[in-house]
Short mmCIF file of C-alpha atoms in Angstrom, two decimals:
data_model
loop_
_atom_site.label_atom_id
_atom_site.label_comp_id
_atom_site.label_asym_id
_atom_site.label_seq_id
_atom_site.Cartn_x
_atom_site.Cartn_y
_atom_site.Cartn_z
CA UNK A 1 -24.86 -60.18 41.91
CA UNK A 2 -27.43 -63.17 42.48
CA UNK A 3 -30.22 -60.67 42.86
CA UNK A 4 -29.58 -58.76 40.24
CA UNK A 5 -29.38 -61.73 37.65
CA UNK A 6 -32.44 -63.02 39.36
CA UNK A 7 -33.98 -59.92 38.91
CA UNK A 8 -32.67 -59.41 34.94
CA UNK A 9 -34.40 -63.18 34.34
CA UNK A 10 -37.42 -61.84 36.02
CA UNK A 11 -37.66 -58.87 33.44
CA UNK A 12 -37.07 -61.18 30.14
CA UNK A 13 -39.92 -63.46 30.96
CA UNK A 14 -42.20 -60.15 31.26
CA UNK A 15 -41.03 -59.46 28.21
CA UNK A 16 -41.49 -62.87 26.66
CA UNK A 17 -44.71 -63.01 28.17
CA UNK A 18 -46.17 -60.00 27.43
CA UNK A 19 -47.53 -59.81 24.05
CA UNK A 20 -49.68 -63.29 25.17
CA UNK A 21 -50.78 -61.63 28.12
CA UNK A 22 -51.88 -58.57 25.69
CA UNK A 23 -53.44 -61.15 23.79
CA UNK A 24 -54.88 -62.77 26.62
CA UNK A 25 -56.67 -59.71 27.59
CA UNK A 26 -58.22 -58.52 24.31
CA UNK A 27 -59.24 -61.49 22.46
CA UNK A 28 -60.19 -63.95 25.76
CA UNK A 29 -57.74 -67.25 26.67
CA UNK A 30 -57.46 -69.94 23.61
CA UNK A 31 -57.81 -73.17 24.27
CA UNK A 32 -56.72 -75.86 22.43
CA UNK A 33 -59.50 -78.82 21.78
CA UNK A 34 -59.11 -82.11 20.28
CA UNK A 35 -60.71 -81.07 16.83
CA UNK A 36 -57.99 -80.95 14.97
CA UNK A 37 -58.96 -83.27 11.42
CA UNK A 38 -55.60 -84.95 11.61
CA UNK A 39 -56.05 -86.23 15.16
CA UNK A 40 -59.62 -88.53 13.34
CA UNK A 41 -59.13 -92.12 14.42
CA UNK A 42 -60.66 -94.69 11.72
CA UNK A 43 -62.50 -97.66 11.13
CA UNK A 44 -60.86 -100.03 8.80
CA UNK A 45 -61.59 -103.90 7.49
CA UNK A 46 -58.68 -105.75 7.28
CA UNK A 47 -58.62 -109.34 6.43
CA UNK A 48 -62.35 -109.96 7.84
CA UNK A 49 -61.82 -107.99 10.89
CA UNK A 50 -62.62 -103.99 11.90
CA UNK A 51 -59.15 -102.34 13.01
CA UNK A 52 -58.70 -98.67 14.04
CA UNK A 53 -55.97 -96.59 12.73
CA UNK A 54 -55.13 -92.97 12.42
CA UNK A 55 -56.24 -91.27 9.54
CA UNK A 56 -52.96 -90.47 8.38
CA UNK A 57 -51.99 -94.10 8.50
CA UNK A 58 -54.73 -95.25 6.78
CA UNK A 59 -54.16 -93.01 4.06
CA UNK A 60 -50.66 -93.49 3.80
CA UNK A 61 -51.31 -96.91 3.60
CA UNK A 62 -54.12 -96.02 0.77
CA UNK A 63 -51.75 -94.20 -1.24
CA UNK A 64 -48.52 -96.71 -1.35
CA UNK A 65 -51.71 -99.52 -2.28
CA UNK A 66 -52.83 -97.32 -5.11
CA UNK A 67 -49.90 -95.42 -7.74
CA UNK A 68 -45.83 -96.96 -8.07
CA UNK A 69 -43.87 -95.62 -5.45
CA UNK A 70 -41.76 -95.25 -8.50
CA UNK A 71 -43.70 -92.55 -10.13
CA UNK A 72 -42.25 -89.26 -10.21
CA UNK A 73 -43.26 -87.20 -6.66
CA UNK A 74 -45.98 -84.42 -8.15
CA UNK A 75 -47.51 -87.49 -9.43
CA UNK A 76 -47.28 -89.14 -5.87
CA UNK A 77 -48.72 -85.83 -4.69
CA UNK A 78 -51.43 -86.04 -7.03
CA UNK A 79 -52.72 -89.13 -5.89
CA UNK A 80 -52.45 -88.24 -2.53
CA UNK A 81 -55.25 -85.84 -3.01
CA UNK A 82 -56.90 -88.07 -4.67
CA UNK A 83 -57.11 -90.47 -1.69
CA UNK A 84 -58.04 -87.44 0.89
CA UNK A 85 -60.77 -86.07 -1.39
CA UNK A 86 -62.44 -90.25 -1.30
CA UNK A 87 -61.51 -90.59 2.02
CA UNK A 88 -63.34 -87.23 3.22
CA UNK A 89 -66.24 -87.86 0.78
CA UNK A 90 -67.11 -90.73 2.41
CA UNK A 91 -67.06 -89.64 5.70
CA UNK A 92 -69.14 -86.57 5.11
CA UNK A 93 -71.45 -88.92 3.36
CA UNK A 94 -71.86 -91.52 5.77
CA UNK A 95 -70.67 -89.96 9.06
CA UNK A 96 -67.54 -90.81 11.66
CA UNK A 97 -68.56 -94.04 11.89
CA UNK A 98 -67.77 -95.31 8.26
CA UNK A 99 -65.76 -98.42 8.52
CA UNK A 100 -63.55 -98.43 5.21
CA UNK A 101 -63.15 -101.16 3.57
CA UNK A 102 -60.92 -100.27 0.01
CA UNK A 103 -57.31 -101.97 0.06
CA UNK A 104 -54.40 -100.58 1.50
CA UNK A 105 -51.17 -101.79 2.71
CA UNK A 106 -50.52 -102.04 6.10
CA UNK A 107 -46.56 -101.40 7.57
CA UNK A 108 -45.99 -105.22 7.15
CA UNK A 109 -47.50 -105.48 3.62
CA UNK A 110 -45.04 -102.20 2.77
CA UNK A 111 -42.26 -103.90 4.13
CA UNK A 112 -42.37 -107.01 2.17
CA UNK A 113 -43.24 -105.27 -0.81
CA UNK A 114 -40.75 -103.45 -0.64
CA UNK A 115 -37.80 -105.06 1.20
CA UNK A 116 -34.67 -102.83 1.72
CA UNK A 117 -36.30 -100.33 0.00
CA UNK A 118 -39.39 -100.18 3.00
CA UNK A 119 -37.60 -97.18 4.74
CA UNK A 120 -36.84 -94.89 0.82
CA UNK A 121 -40.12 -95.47 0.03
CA UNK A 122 -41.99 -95.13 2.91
CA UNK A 123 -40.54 -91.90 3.25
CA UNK A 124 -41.36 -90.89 -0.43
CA UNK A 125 -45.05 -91.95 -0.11
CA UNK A 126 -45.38 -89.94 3.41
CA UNK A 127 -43.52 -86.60 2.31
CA UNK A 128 -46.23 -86.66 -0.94
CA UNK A 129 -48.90 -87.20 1.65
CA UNK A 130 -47.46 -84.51 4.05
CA UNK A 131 -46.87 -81.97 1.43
CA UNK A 132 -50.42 -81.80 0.14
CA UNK A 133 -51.72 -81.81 4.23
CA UNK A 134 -55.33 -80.94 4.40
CA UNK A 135 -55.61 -80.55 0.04
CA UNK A 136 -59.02 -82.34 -1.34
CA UNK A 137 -60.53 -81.37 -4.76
CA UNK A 138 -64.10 -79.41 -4.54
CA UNK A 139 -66.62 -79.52 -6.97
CA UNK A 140 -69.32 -77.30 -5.72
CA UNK A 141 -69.15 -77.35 -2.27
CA UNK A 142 -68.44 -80.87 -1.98
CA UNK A 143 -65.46 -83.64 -2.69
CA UNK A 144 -65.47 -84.39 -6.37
CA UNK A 145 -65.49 -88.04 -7.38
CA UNK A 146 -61.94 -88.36 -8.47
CA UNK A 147 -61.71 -91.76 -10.08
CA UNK A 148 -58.44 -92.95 -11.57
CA UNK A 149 -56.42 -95.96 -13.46
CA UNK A 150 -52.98 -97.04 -14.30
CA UNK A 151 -52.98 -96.23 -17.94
CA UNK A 152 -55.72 -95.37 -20.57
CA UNK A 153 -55.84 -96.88 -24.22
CA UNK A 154 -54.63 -93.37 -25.04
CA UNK A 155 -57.12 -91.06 -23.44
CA UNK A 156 -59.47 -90.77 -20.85
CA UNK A 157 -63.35 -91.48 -20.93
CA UNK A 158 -66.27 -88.91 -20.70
CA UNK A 159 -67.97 -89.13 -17.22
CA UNK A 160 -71.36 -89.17 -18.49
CA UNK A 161 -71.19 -91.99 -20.95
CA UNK A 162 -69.86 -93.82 -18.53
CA UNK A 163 -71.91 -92.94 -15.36
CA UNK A 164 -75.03 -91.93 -17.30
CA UNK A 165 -75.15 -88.73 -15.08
CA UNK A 166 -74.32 -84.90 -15.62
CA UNK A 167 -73.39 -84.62 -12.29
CA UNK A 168 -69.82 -84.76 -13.32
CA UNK A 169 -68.62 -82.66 -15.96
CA UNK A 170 -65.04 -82.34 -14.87
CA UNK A 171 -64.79 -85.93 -15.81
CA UNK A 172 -63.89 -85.20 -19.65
CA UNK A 173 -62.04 -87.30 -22.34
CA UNK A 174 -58.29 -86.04 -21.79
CA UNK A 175 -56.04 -86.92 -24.31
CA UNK A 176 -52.88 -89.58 -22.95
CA UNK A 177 -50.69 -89.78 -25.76
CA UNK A 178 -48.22 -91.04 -23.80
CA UNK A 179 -49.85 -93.85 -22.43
CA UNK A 180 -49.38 -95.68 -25.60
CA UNK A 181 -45.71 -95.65 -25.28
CA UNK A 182 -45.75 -97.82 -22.14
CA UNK A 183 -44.25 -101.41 -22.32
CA UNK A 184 -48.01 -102.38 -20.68
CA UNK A 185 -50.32 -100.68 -22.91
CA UNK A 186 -51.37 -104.00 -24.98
CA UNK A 187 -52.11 -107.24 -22.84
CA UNK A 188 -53.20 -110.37 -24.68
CA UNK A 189 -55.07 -113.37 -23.20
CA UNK A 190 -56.10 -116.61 -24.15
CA UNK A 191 -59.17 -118.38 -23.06
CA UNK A 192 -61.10 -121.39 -24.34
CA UNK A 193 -64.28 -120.80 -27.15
CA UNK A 194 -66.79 -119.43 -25.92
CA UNK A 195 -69.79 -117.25 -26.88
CA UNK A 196 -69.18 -113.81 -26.70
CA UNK A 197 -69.25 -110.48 -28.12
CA UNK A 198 -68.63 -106.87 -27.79
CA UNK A 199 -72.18 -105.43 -27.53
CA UNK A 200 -71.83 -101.58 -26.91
CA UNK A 201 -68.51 -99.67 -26.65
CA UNK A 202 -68.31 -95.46 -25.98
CA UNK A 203 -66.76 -92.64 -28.14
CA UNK A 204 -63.35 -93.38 -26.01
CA UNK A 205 -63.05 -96.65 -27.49
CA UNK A 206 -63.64 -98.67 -24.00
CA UNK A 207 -66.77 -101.60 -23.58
CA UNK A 208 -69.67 -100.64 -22.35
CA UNK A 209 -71.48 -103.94 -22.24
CA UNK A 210 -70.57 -107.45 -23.31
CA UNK A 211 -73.13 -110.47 -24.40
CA UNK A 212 -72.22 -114.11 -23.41
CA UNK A 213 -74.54 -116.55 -24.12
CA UNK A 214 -77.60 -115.24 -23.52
CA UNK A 215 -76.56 -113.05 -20.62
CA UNK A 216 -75.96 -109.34 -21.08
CA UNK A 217 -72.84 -107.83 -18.54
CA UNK A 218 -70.87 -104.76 -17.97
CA UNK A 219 -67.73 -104.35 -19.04
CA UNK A 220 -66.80 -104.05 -15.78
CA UNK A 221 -68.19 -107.14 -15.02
CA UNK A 222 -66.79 -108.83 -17.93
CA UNK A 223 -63.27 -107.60 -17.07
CA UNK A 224 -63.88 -108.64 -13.06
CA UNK A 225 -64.87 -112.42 -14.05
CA UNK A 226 -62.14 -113.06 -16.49
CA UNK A 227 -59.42 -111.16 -14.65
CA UNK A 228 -58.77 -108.22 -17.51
CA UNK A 229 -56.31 -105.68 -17.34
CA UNK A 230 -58.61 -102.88 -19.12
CA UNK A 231 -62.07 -102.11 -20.14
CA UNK A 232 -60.85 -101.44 -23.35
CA UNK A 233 -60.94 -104.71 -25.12
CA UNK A 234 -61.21 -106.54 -28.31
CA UNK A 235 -62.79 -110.41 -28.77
CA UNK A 236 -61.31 -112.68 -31.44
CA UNK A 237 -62.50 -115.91 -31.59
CA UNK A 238 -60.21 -118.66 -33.94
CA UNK A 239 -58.94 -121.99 -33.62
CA UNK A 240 -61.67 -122.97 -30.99
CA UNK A 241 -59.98 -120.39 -28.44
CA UNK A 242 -61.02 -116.81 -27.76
CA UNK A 243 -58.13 -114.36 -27.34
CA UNK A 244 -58.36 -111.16 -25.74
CA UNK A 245 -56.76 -108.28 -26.03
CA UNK A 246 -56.61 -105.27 -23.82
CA UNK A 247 -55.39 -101.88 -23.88
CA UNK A 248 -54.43 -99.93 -20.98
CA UNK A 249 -54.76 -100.70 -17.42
CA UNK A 250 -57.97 -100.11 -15.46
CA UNK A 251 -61.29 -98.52 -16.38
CA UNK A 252 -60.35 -95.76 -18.38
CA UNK A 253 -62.11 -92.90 -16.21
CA UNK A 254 -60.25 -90.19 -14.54
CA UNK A 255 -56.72 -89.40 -13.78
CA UNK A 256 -54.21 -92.14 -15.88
CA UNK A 257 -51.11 -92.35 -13.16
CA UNK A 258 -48.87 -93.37 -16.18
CA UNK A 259 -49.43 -90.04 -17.76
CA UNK A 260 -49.59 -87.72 -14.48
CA UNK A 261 -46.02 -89.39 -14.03
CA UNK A 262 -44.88 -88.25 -16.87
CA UNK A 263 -46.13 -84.96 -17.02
CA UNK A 264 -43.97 -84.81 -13.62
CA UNK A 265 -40.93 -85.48 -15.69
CA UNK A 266 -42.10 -82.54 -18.03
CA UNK A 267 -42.05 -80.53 -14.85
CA UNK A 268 -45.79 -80.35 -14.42
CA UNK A 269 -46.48 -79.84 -10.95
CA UNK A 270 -49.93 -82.19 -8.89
CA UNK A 271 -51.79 -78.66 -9.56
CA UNK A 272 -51.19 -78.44 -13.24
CA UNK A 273 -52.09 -82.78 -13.52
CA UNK A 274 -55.19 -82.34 -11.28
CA UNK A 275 -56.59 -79.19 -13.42
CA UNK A 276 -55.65 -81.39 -16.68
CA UNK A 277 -57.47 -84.75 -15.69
CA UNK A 278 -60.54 -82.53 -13.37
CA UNK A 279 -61.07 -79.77 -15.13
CA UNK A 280 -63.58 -77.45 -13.14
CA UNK A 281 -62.42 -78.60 -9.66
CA UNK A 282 -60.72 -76.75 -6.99
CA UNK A 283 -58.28 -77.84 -4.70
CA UNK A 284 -59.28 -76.34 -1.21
CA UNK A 285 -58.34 -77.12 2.40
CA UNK A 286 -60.81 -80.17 3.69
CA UNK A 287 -61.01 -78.31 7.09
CA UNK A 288 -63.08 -75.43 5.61
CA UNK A 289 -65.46 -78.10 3.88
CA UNK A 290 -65.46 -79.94 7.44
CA UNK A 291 -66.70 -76.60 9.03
CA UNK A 292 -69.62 -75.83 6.14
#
């Protein structure tokens, strides 16, 4: 009886076995290497000092510093291409020994962000990244530059007013209707007199350049020194103060998170918001662009 089970066992591994030995035969052994995208170990700057992390964590990390984990998930999902398309741009660009340097939130940042909540959200932020595994957007044969802000002053800015460059036509004024509905669409701040004025603004409604004193800045500039929500901004000087007032949040170029999350609630899906906001692009798997 022992024999002849031994001997039954015996058969079924054959059998198990024998399409990979088939295999084996006509195509040559496979062997697994350590090439695998995911398995990319990266250089990061965190608070003065060059770390290495996965690239998954870094990413991860990326993405819950970038968009609300409260948006709706095809907007998380969204994003999360958003950061893999950057990510792999630069490293194609500069080679595997780019040290990045954007912000991100480590584990312990998430989890005092986020409290109780650490273990819902990390999960939400790591099933958008997981679900869109190896996605980038192409333009050409190359990662598009996929810029993107909170909220727009109602619709996105043309790429080449704003970059003075044709290479990117997919950046296009996208109407964001919904962006004016949010509670943060109009900021107001209060500064002492000073002299100032709106120099130059684009057919989106957003500053191009700004003159104080005798000094000529960018908007961006101008909204970096004096801690602005938006680039779309109005100066009124009275009463020996200047107020400001903003509209939106962010630069104004690219995908507005605000309005992918609520095409998510429309049941748009991160395809149909990255086609609205990059028109032209193509979402592709990064390993085939790694390989060109």
């Amino acid at each position: 009886m022992f024999w002849r089970l031994k001997r039954m066992g015996s058969y079924m591994i054959i059998l198990i076995l024998l399409p990979y030995v088939i295999t084996i035969f006509l195509n040559g052994p496979s062997v697994e290497t350590s090439t695998d995208i995911n398995d990319v170990i990266v250089k990061v700057k965190q608070d003065g000092e060059d770390i290495e992390l996965s690239l998954d964590e870094y990413c991860i990390g990326k993405l819950a510093c970038e968009i609300p984990v409260t948006y709706k998930e095809e907007a998380l999902k969204a994003q999360a291409v958003l950061v893999r398309t950057t990510v792999y741009g630069q490293i194609l660009e500069s080679g595997s020994g780019t040290t990045f340097s954007d912000d991100f939130f480590s584990s312990k940042e998430m989890k005092e962000n986020w409290g109780e909540e650490y273990r819902t959200n990390y999960r939400k932020i790591k099933s958008a990244w997981d679900q869109t595994k190896g996605q980038v957007l192409i333009y050409g044969e190359k990662p598009a530059y996929v810029p993107f802000c909170r909220l727009t002053n109602g619709s996105t800015r043309d790429g080449k007013e704003v970059l003075g460059s044709d290479e990117y036509p997919y950046l296009k004024i996208k109407d964001c209707p919904l962006d004016i509905e949010s509670k943060e669409q109009i900021q107001t701040k209060t500064m002492e007199e000073m002299d100032a004025e709106v120099t130059e603004t684009d057919s989106a409604g957003y500053v191009k350049t700004v003159r104080v004193g005798e000094k000529q800045m960018s908007a961006e500039e101008f909204r970096t020194e004096y801690d602005l929500d938006s680039s779309c901004f109005t100066l009124q000087h009275y009463d020996g103060k200047l107020r400001i007032v903003t509209r939106g949040v962010g630069h104004g170029l690219g995908m507005s998170q605000y309005t992918a999350s609520r095409m998510a609630e429309n049941g748009g899906t991160y395809e149909d918001i990255l086609n609205y906001f990059f028109e032209g692009t193509e979402i592709k798997e990064v390993a085939d662009i790694v390989k060109k």
